[in-house]
Coordinates of C-alpha atoms in Angstrom, one line a residue:
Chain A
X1 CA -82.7 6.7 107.9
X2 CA -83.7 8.0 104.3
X3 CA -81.5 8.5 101.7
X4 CA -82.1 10.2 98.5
X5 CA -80.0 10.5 95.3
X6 CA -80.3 12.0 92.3
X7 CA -84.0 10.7 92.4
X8 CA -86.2 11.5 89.4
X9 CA -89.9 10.6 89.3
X10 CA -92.5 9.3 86.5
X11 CA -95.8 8.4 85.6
X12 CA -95.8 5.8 82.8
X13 CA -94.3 8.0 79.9
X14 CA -95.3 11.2 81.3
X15 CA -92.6 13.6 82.4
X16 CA -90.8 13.9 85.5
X17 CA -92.5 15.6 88.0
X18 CA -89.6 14.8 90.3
X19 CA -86.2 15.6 89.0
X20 CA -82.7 15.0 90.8
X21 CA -83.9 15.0 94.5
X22 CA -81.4 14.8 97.3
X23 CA -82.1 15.0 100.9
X24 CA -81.4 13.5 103.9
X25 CA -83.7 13.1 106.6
X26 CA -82.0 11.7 109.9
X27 CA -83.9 9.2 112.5
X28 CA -85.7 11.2 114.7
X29 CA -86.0 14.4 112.7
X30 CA -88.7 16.6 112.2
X31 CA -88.9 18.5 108.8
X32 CA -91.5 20.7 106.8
X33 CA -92.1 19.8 102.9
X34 CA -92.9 22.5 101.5
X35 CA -93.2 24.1 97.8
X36 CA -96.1 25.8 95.2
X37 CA -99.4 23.8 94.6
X38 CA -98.4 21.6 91.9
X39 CA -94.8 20.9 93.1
X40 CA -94.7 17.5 93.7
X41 CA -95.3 17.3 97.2
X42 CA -97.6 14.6 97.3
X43 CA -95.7 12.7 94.7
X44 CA -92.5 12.9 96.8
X45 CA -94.7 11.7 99.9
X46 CA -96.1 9.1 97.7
X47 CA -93.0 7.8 96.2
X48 CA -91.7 8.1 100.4
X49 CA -94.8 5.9 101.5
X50 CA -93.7 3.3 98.5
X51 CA -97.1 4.1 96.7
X52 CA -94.8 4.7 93.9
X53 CA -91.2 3.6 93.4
X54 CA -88.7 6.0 91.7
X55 CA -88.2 6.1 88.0
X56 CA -84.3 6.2 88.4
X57 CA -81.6 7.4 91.0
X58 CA -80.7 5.4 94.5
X59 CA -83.1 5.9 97.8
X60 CA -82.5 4.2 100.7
X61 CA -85.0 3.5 103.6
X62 CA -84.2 1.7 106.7
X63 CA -80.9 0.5 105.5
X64 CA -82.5 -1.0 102.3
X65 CA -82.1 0.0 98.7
X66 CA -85.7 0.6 97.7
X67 CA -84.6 -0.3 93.5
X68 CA -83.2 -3.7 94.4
X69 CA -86.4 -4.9 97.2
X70 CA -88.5 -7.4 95.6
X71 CA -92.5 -7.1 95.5
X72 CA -92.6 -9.4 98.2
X73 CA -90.5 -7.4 100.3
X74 CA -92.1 -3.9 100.0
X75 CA -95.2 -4.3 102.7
X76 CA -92.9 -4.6 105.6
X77 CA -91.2 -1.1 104.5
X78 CA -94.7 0.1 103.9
X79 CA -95.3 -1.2 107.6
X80 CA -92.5 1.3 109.1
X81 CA -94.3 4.1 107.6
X82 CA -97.3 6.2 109.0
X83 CA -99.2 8.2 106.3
X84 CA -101.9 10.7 107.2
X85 CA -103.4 11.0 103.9
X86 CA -104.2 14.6 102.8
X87 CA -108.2 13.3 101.7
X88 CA -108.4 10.9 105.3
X89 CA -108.9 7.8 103.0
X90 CA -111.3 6.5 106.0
X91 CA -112.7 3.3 105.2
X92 CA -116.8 4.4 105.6
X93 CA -117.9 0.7 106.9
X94 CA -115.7 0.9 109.2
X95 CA -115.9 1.9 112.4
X96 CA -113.2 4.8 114.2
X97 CA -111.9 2.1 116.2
X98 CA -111.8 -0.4 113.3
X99 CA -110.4 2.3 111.2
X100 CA -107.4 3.1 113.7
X101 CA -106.9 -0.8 114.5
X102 CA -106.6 -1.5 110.4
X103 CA -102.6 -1.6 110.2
X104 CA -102.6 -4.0 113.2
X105 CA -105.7 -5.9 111.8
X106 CA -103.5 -6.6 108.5
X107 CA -100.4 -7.3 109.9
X108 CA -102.5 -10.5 111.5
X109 CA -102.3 -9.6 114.9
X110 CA -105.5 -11.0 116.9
X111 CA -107.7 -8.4 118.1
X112 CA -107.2 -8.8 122.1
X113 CA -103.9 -8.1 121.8
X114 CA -104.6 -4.6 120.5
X115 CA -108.1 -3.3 121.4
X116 CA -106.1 -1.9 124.6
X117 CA -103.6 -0.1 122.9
X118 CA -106.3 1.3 120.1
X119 CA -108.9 2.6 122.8
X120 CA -106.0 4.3 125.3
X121 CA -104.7 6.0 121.7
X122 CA -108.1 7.1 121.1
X123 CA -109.1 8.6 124.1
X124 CA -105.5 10.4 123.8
X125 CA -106.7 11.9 120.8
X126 CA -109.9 12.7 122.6
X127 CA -112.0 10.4 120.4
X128 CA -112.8 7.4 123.6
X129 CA -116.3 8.4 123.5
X130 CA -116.6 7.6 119.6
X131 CA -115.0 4.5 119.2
X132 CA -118.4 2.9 117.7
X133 CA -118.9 5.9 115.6
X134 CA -118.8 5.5 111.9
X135 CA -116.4 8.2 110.0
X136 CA -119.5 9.7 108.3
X137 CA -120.6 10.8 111.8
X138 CA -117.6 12.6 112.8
X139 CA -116.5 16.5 111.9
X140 CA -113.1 17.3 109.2
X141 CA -111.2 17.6 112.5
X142 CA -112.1 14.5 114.1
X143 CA -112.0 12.2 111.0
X144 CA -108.5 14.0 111.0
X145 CA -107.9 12.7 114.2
X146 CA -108.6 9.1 113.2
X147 CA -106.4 9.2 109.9
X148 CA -103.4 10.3 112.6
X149 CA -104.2 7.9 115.3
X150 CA -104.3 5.2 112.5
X151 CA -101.2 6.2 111.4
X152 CA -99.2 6.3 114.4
X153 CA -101.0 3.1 116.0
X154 CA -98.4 0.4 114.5
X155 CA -95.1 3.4 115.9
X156 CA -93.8 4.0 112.7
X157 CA -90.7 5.2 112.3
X158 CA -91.6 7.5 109.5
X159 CA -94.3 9.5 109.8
X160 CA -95.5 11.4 106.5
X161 CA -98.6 13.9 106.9
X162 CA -99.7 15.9 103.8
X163 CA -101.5 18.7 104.4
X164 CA -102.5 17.8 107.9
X165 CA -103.8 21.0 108.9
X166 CA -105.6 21.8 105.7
X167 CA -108.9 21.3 106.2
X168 CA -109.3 22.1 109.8
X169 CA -109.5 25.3 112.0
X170 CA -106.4 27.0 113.4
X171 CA -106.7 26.0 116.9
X172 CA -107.7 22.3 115.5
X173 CA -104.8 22.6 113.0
X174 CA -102.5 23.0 115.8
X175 CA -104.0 20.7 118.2
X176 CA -103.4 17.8 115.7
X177 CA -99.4 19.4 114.9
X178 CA -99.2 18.9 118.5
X179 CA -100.0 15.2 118.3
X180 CA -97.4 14.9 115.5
X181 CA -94.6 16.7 117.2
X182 CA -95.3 14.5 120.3
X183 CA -95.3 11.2 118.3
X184 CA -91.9 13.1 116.5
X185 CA -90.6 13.7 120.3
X186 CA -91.1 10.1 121.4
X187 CA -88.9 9.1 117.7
X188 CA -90.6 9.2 115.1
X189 CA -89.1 10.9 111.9
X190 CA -91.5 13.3 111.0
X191 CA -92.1 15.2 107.7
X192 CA -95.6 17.1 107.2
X193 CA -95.9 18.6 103.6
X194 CA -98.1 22.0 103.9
X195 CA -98.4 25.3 102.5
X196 CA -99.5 27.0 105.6
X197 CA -97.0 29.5 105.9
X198 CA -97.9 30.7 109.3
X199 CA -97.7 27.4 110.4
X200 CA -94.4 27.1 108.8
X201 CA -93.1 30.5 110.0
X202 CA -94.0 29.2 113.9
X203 CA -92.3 26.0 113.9
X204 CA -89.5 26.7 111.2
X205 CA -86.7 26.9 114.4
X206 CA -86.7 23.0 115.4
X207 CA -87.7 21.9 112.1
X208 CA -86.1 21.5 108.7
X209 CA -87.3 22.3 105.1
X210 CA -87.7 20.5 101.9
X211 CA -88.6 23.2 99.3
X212 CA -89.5 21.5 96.1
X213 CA -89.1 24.3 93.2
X214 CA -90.5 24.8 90.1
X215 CA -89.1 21.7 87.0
X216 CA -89.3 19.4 90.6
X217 CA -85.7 20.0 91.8
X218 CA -85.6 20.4 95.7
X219 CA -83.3 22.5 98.2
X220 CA -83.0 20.8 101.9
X221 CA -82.8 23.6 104.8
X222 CA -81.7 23.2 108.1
X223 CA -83.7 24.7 110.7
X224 CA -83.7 28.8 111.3
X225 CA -81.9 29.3 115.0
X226 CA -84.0 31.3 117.2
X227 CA -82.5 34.9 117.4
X228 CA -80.6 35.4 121.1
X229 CA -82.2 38.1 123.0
Chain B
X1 CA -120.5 -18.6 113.1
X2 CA -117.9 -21.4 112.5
X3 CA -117.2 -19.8 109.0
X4 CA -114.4 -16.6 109.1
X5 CA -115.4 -13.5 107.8
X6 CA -113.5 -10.5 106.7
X7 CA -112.8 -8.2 109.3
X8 CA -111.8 -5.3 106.9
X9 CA -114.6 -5.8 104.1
X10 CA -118.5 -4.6 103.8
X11 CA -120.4 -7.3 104.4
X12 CA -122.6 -7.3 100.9
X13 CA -120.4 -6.1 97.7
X14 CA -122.0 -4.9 94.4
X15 CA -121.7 -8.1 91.5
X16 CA -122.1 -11.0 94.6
X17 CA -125.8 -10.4 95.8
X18 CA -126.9 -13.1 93.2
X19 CA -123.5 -15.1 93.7
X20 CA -125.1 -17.6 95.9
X21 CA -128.1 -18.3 93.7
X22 CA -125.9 -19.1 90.6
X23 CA -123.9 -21.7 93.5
X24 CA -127.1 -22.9 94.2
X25 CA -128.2 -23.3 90.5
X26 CA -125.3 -25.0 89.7
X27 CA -124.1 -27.2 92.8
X28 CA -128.3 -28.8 91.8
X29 CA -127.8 -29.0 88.1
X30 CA -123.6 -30.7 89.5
X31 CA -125.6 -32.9 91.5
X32 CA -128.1 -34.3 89.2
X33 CA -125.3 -34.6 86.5
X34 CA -123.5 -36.7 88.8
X35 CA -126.6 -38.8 90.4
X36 CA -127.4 -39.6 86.9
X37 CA -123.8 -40.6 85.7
X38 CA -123.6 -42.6 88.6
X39 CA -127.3 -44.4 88.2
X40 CA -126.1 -44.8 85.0
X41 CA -122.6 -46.7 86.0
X42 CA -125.0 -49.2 88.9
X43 CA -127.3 -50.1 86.0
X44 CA -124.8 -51.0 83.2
X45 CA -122.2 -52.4 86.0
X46 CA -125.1 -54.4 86.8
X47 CA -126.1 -55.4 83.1
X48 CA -122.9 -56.0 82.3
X49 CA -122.0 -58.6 85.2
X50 CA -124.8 -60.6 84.3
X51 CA -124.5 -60.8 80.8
X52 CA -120.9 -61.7 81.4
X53 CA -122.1 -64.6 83.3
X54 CA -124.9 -66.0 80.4
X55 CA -124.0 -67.1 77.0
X56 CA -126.8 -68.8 74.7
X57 CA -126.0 -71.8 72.6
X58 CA -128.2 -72.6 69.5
X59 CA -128.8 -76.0 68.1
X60 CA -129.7 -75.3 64.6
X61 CA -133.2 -77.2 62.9
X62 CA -131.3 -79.2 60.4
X63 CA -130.6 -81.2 62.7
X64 CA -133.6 -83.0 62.1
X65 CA -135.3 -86.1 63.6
X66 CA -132.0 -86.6 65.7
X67 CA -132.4 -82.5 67.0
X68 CA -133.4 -83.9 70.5
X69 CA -130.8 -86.2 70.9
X70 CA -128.0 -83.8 69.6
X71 CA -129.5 -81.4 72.1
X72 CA -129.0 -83.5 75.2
X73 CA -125.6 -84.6 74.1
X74 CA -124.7 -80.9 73.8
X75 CA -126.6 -80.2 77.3
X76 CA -124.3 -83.3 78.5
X77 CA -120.9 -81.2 77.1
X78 CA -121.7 -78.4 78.8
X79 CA -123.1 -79.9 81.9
X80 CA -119.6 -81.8 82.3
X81 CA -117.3 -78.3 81.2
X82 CA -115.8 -77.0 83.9
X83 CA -116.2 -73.4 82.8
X84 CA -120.3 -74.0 83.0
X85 CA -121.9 -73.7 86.0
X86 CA -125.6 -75.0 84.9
X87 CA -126.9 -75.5 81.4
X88 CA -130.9 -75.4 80.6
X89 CA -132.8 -76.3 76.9
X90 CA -135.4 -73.5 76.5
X91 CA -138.9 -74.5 76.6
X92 CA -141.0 -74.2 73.4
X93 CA -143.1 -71.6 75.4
X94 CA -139.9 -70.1 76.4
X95 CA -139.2 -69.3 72.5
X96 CA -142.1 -68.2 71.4
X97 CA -142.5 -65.6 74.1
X98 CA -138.9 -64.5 73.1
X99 CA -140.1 -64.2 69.4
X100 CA -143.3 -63.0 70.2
X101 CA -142.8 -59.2 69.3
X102 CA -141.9 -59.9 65.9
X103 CA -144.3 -62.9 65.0
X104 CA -147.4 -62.4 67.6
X105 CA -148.6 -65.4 69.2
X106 CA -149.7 -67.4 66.3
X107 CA -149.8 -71.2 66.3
X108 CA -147.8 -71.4 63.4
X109 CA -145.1 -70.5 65.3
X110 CA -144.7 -73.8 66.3
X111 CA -144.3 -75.1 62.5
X112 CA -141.6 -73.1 62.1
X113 CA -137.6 -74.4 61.8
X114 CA -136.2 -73.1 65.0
X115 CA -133.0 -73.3 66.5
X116 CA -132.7 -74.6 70.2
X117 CA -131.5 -72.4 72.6
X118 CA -130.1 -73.4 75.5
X119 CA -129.2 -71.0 78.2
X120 CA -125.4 -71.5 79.8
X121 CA -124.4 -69.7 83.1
X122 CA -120.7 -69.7 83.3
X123 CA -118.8 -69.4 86.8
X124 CA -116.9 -66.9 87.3
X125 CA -113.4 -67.1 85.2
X126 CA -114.7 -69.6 83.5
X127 CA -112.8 -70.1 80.1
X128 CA -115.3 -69.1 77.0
X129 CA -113.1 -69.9 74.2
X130 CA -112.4 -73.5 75.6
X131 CA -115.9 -74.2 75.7
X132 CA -116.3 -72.5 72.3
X133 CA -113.3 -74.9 70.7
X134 CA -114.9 -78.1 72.1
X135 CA -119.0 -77.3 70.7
X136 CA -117.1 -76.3 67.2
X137 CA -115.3 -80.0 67.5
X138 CA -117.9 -82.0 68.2
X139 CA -121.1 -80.4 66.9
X140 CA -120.6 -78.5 63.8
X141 CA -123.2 -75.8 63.5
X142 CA -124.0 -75.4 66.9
X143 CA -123.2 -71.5 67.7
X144 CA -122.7 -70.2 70.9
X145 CA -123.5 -66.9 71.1
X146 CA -121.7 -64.8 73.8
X147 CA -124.0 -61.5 73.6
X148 CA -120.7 -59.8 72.8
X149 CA -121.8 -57.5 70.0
X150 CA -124.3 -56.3 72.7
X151 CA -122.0 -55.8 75.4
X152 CA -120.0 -53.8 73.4
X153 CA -122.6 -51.4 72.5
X154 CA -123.7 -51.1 75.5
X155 CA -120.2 -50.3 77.0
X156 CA -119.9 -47.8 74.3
X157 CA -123.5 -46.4 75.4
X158 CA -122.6 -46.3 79.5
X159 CA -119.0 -44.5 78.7
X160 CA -120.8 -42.0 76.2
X161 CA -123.2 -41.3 79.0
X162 CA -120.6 -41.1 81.5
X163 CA -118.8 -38.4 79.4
X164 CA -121.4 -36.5 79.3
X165 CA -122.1 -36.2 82.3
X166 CA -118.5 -35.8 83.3
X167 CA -118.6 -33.0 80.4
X168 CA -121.4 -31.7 82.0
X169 CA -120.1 -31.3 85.4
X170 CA -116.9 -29.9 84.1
X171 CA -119.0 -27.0 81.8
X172 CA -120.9 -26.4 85.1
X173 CA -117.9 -25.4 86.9
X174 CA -116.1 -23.6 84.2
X175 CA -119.4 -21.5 83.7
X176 CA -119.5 -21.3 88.0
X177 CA -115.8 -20.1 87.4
X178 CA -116.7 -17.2 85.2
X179 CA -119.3 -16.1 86.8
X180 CA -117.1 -16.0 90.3
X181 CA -114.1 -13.9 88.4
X182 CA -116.7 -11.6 87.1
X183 CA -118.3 -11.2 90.5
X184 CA -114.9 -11.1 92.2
X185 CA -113.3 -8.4 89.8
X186 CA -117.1 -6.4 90.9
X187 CA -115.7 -6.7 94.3
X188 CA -112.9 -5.7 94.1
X189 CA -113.7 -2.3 91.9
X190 CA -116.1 -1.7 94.3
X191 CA -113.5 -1.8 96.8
X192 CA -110.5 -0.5 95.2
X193 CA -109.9 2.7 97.4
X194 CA -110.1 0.3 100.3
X195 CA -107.4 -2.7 98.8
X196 CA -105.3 0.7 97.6
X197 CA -105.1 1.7 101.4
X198 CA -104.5 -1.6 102.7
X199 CA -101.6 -1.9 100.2
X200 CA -100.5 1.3 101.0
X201 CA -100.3 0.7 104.8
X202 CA -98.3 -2.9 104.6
X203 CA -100.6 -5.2 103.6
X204 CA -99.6 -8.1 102.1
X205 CA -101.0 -9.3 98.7
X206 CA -102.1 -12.4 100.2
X207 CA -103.4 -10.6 103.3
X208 CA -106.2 -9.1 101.1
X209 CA -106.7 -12.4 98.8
X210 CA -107.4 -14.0 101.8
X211 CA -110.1 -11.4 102.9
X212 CA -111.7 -11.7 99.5
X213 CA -111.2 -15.4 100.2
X214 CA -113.2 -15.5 103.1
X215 CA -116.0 -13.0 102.1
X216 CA -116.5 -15.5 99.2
X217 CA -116.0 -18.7 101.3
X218 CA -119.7 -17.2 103.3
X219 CA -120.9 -16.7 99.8
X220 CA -119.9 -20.5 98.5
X221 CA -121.7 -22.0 101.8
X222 CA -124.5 -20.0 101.3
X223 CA -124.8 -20.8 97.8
X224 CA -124.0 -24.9 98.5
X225 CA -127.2 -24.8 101.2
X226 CA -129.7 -23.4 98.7
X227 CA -128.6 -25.6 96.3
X228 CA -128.7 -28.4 98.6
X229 CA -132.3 -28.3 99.2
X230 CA -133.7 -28.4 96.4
X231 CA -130.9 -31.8 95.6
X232 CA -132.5 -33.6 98.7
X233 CA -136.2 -33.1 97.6
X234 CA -135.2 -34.3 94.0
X235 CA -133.8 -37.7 95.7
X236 CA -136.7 -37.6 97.8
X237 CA -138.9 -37.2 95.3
X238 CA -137.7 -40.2 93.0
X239 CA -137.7 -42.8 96.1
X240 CA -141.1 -41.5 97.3
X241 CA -142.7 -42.0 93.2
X242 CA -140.8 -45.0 92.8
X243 CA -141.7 -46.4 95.9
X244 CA -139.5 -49.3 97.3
X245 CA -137.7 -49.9 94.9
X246 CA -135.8 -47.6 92.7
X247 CA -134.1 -50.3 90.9
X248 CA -135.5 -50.0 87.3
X249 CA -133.7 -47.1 86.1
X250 CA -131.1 -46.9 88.7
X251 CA -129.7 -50.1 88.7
X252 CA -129.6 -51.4 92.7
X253 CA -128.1 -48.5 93.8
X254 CA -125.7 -50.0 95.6
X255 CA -123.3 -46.4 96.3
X256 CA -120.4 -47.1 97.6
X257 CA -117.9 -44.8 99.6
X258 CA -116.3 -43.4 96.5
X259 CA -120.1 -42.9 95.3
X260 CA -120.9 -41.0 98.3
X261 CA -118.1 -38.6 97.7
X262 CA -118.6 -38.2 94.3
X263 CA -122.6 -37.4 95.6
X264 CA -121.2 -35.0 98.3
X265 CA -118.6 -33.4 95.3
X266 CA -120.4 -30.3 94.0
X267 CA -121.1 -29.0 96.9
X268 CA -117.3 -29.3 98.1
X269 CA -115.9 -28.4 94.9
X270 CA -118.1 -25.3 94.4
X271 CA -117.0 -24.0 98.0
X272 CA -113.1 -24.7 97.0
X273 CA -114.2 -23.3 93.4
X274 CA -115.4 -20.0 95.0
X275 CA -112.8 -19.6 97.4
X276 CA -109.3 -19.8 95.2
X277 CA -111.0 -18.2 92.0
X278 CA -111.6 -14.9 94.4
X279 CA -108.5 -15.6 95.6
X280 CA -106.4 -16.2 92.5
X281 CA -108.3 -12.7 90.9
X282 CA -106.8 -10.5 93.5
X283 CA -103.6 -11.9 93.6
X284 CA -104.0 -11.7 90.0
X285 CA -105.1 -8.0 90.2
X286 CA -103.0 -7.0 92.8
X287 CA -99.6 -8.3 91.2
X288 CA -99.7 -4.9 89.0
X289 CA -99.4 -2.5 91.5
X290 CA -95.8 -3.0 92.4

C-alpha cells in the first residue's frame, strides 16, 4: 500500500531532515513510528499525509507514484488518509459534530446523507451527548476524541496519529489506542508516531516499528513475537 | 435564506465587516454614473433627432426691393423638393426675439439689413445636398445652413460625457476590486489554519474558493441592498422636485430594455465582482501550496 525509496526530505534550501527512507507498510498493518524528539517524525507523517511532497526518491501510495500526481490529483490521495493531528487542529466555530462531519462536508456530500453515520460514530466514542458542543468546551481527552472520530469518519485507508496519547491520561491514552487498533482491526493501515515507551513496550508484539535515527535515516522492525510459555 | 452560505467558515471574518458599506458606496456612486450617462444619451439622442430634421435657409439683404419676392420663390423651391416636408419665412418678431440677447429689444432693430430666415423641416432621408445643389443654382447667396458645426460639437460633448461616465463606472469597480482582494486576502489569513486543514484532509482548491465564494456572495447582496436604497430615494427625489415632468435635463426619458439593464448593472455586476475576485484570490493563494 506504501512504498518508500530512498526518500530524502527538504524544507526550501534547508537540509534534509529526512535522508534515504525505506519502508514498507502493508494494507492492513499496524505499526509504531518511533525515534528521539527532533527525529523527523512529524515530518515523515507530514510528508505521508501529502502536507509535504518528498524532495527526491520514489514513494508510492495507493498504487500511485506520489512525484509524477498532478496538483489536481493530490486531494483524492489526501482523502484516503486519516490524520489525528498531534495539536487537534479543531476548527473552534465549529461545532464537535461539524468538526467530525468536515471531511464528508468537503468532499460535497449533502448533510442527510451523513448526520447518521457522524452521530452513531460519536456516541461510539462516547461524545453523543456533545454533539452541539463547541471544542473550547470539551477536556484534552475529548477534543482528542473528536480529532480521531474526524479522522476515521470518511474510513481511510491510512490512518496516521502523531502523538495520540500525548496529552492525555494513561487510562484515556489507552482508551483512544483502543479506538485506533479497532479502526486498524476493521482495515485500516495504521501507524501512530509516539515516544511513550510503555506504550510501545505493551503493544510492540502485533505491531511494527519505524525507528527514525539520528541524520533522519530510518530502520523498519517487524514485530517482537510473544515469548512461548 | 435563498442565498448559500459556507458551511465550514465563521460567519463574520476580520477585513469584511465594512465590505458591504464600500458595495453600498459604490453600487450608489455606479448607479448615479450610469443614470447620468444615460440622461445624458435621451437628451442629446433627442437633440440630435431634431436638429437632424431642421435646416435654416437665409435669404441675404442685398437682395433688395425684390427680397420678398426672391423669398417666396425660394419658399416655392422648397415647398415643391421632395426632400422638404414644410418650409416657413420667419416672422420679423420671430427675428428679433432670436437676436434679442445680443441687441436688446430696440426699435432699430428693425432698420437693420437682415437676412430672411426660413425654417425647413426635412422628412426623414430626405436628400440635403440635393436641395443644397438646386438653392446654389438658382439663388446665388442664399445659404442654407444645416446646424452641422453644432451637431458636431454636440456629438463630441455627449460621447465625452459618455466616457466619463463609462470611465467612471469602470474606476468604481476597479477600486470595488481592490478593496475585495484586500478584504479577501484578510479572510483568508484570518483563516489560514482552517484552509491548511481543509487542504490537508482532501479538499479541493476549488472546494474552499467556492466557500470564500459564497461567504462573499452574502457579503455582495448585502452590500447591493444598502446601496440600493439610498439609489431609489435619489430617483425619487428628482421626479418628486421636478414634478411631472423630468424632461428638461433628462431628455424624455424614454429607457428602454437595454436602459433598464444597464440601470439594474451595478448592482449585478458588484455581486459577480465580489464573488469571482474572492474566488480568483484563493485559487490564487491556494495554487502555492502544492
Amino acid at each position: 500500500m506504501i512504498r518508500v525509496k530512498n526518500v530524502g526530505l527538504q524544507y526550501g534550501d534547508g537540509p534534509e531532515v529526512l535522508s534515504n527512507i525505506n519502508f514498507t507498510l502493508a494494507a492492513g498493518s499496524f505499526h509504531f513510528l518511533t525515534g528521539r524528539c527532533g527525529a523527523g517524525k512529524s515530518s515523515l507523517l507530514r510528508m505521508l499525509y501529502l502536507g509535504h511532497r518528498p524532495s527526491r526518491g520514489y514513494m508510492e501510495m495507493f498504487g500511485k507514484d506520489i512525484s509524477q500526481l498532478d496538483a489536481h490529483e493530490l486531494p483524492e490521495i489526501r482523502r484516503r488518509v486519516g490524520v489525528v493531528f498531534q495539536d487537534f487542529r479543531l476548527v473552534s466555530h465549529l461545532t464537535v459534530f461539524e468538526n467530525v462531519a468536515l471531511p464528508l462536508s468537503i468532499d460535497g456530500r449533502p448533510q442527510q446523507e451523513y448526520t447518521r453515520d457522524v452521530e452513531e460514530l460519536l456516541n461510539w466514542v462516547g461524545l453523543g451527548d456533545r454533539l452541539d458542543h463547541y471544542p473550547e468546551l470539551l477536556s484534552g481527552g475529548e477534543q482528542q476524541q473528536v480529532a480521531i472520530a474526524r479522522a476515521v469518519i470518511a474510513s481511510p485507508q491510512l490512518l496516521l496519529a502523531d502523538e495520540p496519547t500525548g496529552s492525555v491520561d494513561s487510562e484515556i491514552g489507552e482508551r483512544l489506542l483502543g479506538l485506533l487498533m479497532e479502526l486498524n482491526r476493521q482495515g485500516a493501515t495504521l501507524l501512530i508516531a509516539t515516544h511513550d515507551t510503555g506504550l510501545l513496550e505493551r503493544h510492540r508484539h502485533h505491531a511494527g516499528e519505524l525507528h527514525l535515527e539520528e541524520g533522519g535515516r530510518l530502520r523498519q522492525l517487524p514485530p517482537v513475537r510473544a515469548k512461548a510459555g | 435564506m435563498l442565498i448559500p452560505h459556507s458551511k465550514v467558515l465563521p460567519r463574520k471574518m476580520p477585513g469584511s465587516r465594512l465590505l458591504p458599506l464600500v458595495i453600498a458606496v459604490n453600487v450608489y456612486l455606479a448607479s448615479l454614473a450610469i443614470l447620468g450617462g444615460l440622461a445624458l444619451i435621451a437628451a442629446t439622442g433627442q437633440w440630435a433627432s431634431e436638429m437632424d430634421q431642421l435646416v435654416t435657409v437665409q435669404v441675404p439683404p442685398e437682395s433688395g426691393v425684390s427680397g420678398d419676392a426672391v423669398v417666396k420663390s425660394v419658399l416655392g423651391v422648397l415647398r415643391d423638393h421632395p426632400a422638404v416636408a414644410q418650409a416657413r419665412a420667419l416672422e420679423l418678431s420671430e427675428m428679433e426675439a432670436l437676436l434679442a440677447p445680443w441687441l436688446g429689444q430696440s426699435a432699430a432693430v428693425r432698420e437693420l439689413p437682415l437676412p430672411q430666415l426660413i425654417d425647413v423641416e426635412m422628412r426623414p432621408e430626405g436628400d440635403l445636398d440635393s436641395l443644397r445643389n438646386r438653392l446654389e443654382a438658382e439663388f446665388p447667396g442664399v445659404e442654407l445652413d444645416d446646424h452641422r458645426l453644432w451637431r458636431d460639437q454636440m456629438h463630441s460633448v455627449a460621447t465625452t460625457a459618455r466616457l466619463v461616465c463609462l470611465s467612471l463606472v469602470v474606476l468604481i469597480s476597479l477600486a470595488a476590486i481592490a478593496v475585495i482582494i484586500f478584504a479577501t486576502q484578510a479572510s483568508l489569513e484570518s483563516q489560514n489554519e482552517l484552509v491548511a486543514l481543509m487542504h490537508l484532509i482532501g479538499a479541493r482548491n476549488s472546494f474552499v474558493a467556492g466557500e470564500f465564494q459564497k461567504y462573499f456572495l452574502g457579503i455582495g447582496v448585502t452590500g447591493v441592498l444598502i446601496g440600493l436604497v439610498p439609489v431609489v430615494l435619489t430617483i425619487g427625489l428628482i421626479i418628486y422636485f421636478t414634478g411631472n415632468d423630468p424632461a428638461p435635463w433628462m431628455g424624455r426619458l424614454a429607457l428602454g430594455p437595454t436602459d433598464y439593464i444597464l440601470a439594474a448593472s451595478p448592482p449585478l455586476i458588484a455581486v459577480l465582482i465580489t464573488m469571482f475576485t474572492a474566488r480568483i484570490t484563493v485559487l490564487r493563494t491556494l495554487a502555492v501550496l502544492d
